[in-house]
């Protein structure tokens, strides 16, 4: 019976320590910008009716576990590839 209490106490201690370690790692990630952009190409469209529009291409990198919590919209068509 005494061994069961020691085992349970060890498990609780391990879980508490693990949660604290994960929380501190999560706090570090919150301070970082989870999204990073690198421009690839910008080109004005050649159609005279679309002369005020341009094509922009960039690479977006998301850190592991990163999220974007800022609501926003895009007034254009978008597409992307996940690599």
mmCIF file of C-alpha atoms in Angstrom:
data_model
loop_
_atom_site.group_PDB
_atom_site.id
_atom_site.type_symbol
_atom_site.label_atom_id
_atom_site.label_comp_id
_atom_site.label_asym_id
_atom_site.label_seq_id
_atom_site.Cartn_x
_atom_site.Cartn_y
_atom_site.Cartn_z
ATOM 1 C CA UNK A 1 0.000 0.000 0.000
ATOM 2 C CA UNK A 2 2.859 2.343 0.859
ATOM 3 C CA UNK A 3 4.405 1.704 -2.579
ATOM 4 C CA UNK A 4 1.163 2.776 -4.269
ATOM 5 C CA UNK A 5 1.221 6.113 -2.425
ATOM 6 C CA UNK A 6 4.837 6.694 -3.436
ATOM 7 C CA UNK A 7 4.011 5.822 -7.045
ATOM 8 C CA UNK A 8 0.991 8.160 -7.078
ATOM 9 C CA UNK A 9 2.991 10.984 -5.461
ATOM 10 C CA UNK A 10 5.771 10.514 -8.021
ATOM 11 C CA UNK A 11 3.283 10.620 -10.904
ATOM 12 C CA UNK A 12 1.628 13.798 -9.574
ATOM 13 C CA UNK A 13 5.019 15.473 -9.126
ATOM 14 C CA UNK A 14 6.056 14.458 -12.655
ATOM 15 C CA UNK A 15 2.842 15.778 -14.174
ATOM 16 C CA UNK A 16 3.094 19.074 -12.288
ATOM 17 C CA UNK A 17 6.703 19.563 -13.348
ATOM 18 C CA UNK A 18 5.894 18.661 -16.965
ATOM 19 C CA UNK A 19 3.003 21.132 -17.116
ATOM 20 C CA UNK A 20 5.211 23.899 -15.735
ATOM 21 C CA UNK A 21 7.906 23.125 -18.324
ATOM 22 C CA UNK A 22 5.378 23.161 -21.162
ATOM 23 C CA UNK A 23 3.867 26.398 -19.870
ATOM 24 C CA UNK A 24 7.236 28.152 -19.810
ATOM 25 C CA UNK A 25 7.953 26.957 -23.373
ATOM 26 C CA UNK A 26 4.531 28.197 -24.462
ATOM 27 C CA UNK A 27 5.218 31.579 -22.829
ATOM 28 C CA UNK A 28 8.419 31.894 -24.882
ATOM 29 C CA UNK A 29 6.476 31.192 -28.091
ATOM 30 C CA UNK A 30 3.812 33.787 -27.230
ATOM 31 C CA UNK A 31 6.470 36.508 -27.203
ATOM 32 C CA UNK A 32 7.655 35.496 -30.675
ATOM 33 C CA UNK A 33 5.789 36.450 -33.823
ATOM 34 C CA UNK A 34 4.294 33.112 -34.940
ATOM 35 C CA UNK A 35 4.140 34.243 -38.574
ATOM 36 C CA UNK A 36 7.126 35.338 -40.627
ATOM 37 C CA UNK A 37 6.938 36.501 -44.250
ATOM 38 C CA UNK A 38 9.640 36.557 -46.920
ATOM 39 C CA UNK A 39 8.760 38.307 -50.202
ATOM 40 C CA UNK A 40 9.432 36.313 -53.370
ATOM 41 C CA UNK A 41 8.018 38.363 -56.257
ATOM 42 C CA UNK A 42 5.895 41.415 -57.053
ATOM 43 C CA UNK A 43 4.594 42.048 -60.577
ATOM 44 C CA UNK A 44 2.151 44.580 -62.024
ATOM 45 C CA UNK A 45 -0.519 42.860 -64.140
ATOM 46 C CA UNK A 46 -0.137 43.424 -67.887
ATOM 47 C CA UNK A 47 -3.842 43.700 -68.774
ATOM 48 C CA UNK A 48 -4.662 47.410 -69.305
ATOM 49 C CA UNK A 49 -7.962 47.023 -67.439
ATOM 50 C CA UNK A 50 -6.068 45.676 -64.422
ATOM 51 C CA UNK A 51 -3.193 48.165 -64.442
ATOM 52 C CA UNK A 52 -3.809 49.141 -60.809
ATOM 53 C CA UNK A 53 -3.508 45.544 -59.602
ATOM 54 C CA UNK A 54 -0.417 43.506 -58.891
ATOM 55 C CA UNK A 55 0.557 39.955 -58.103
ATOM 56 C CA UNK A 56 2.499 39.443 -54.896
ATOM 57 C CA UNK A 57 4.135 36.199 -53.876
ATOM 58 C CA UNK A 58 5.700 35.455 -50.507
ATOM 59 C CA UNK A 59 6.656 32.570 -48.263
ATOM 60 C CA UNK A 60 4.910 32.473 -44.896
ATOM 61 C CA UNK A 61 6.618 30.477 -42.139
ATOM 62 C CA UNK A 62 4.667 29.487 -39.035
ATOM 63 C CA UNK A 63 6.599 28.401 -35.949
ATOM 64 C CA UNK A 64 5.553 25.016 -34.526
ATOM 65 C CA UNK A 65 2.451 25.508 -32.421
ATOM 66 C CA UNK A 66 2.092 29.097 -33.647
ATOM 67 C CA UNK A 67 -1.315 30.647 -34.185
ATOM 68 C CA UNK A 68 -2.583 33.940 -35.537
ATOM 69 C CA UNK A 69 -5.335 35.248 -33.269
ATOM 70 C CA UNK A 70 -5.848 38.602 -35.009
ATOM 71 C CA UNK A 71 -9.059 38.535 -37.085
ATOM 72 C CA UNK A 72 -8.577 39.996 -40.562
ATOM 73 C CA UNK A 73 -9.821 39.858 -44.171
ATOM 74 C CA UNK A 74 -8.307 39.830 -47.621
ATOM 75 C CA UNK A 75 -10.044 41.799 -50.376
ATOM 76 C CA UNK A 76 -8.508 39.632 -53.075
ATOM 77 C CA UNK A 77 -8.160 36.046 -54.145
ATOM 78 C CA UNK A 78 -5.581 33.978 -52.289
ATOM 79 C CA UNK A 79 -4.061 30.571 -52.755
ATOM 80 C CA UNK A 80 -1.325 28.723 -50.986
ATOM 81 C CA UNK A 81 0.697 25.566 -50.716
ATOM 82 C CA UNK A 82 1.540 23.778 -47.494
ATOM 83 C CA UNK A 83 5.090 22.459 -47.461
#
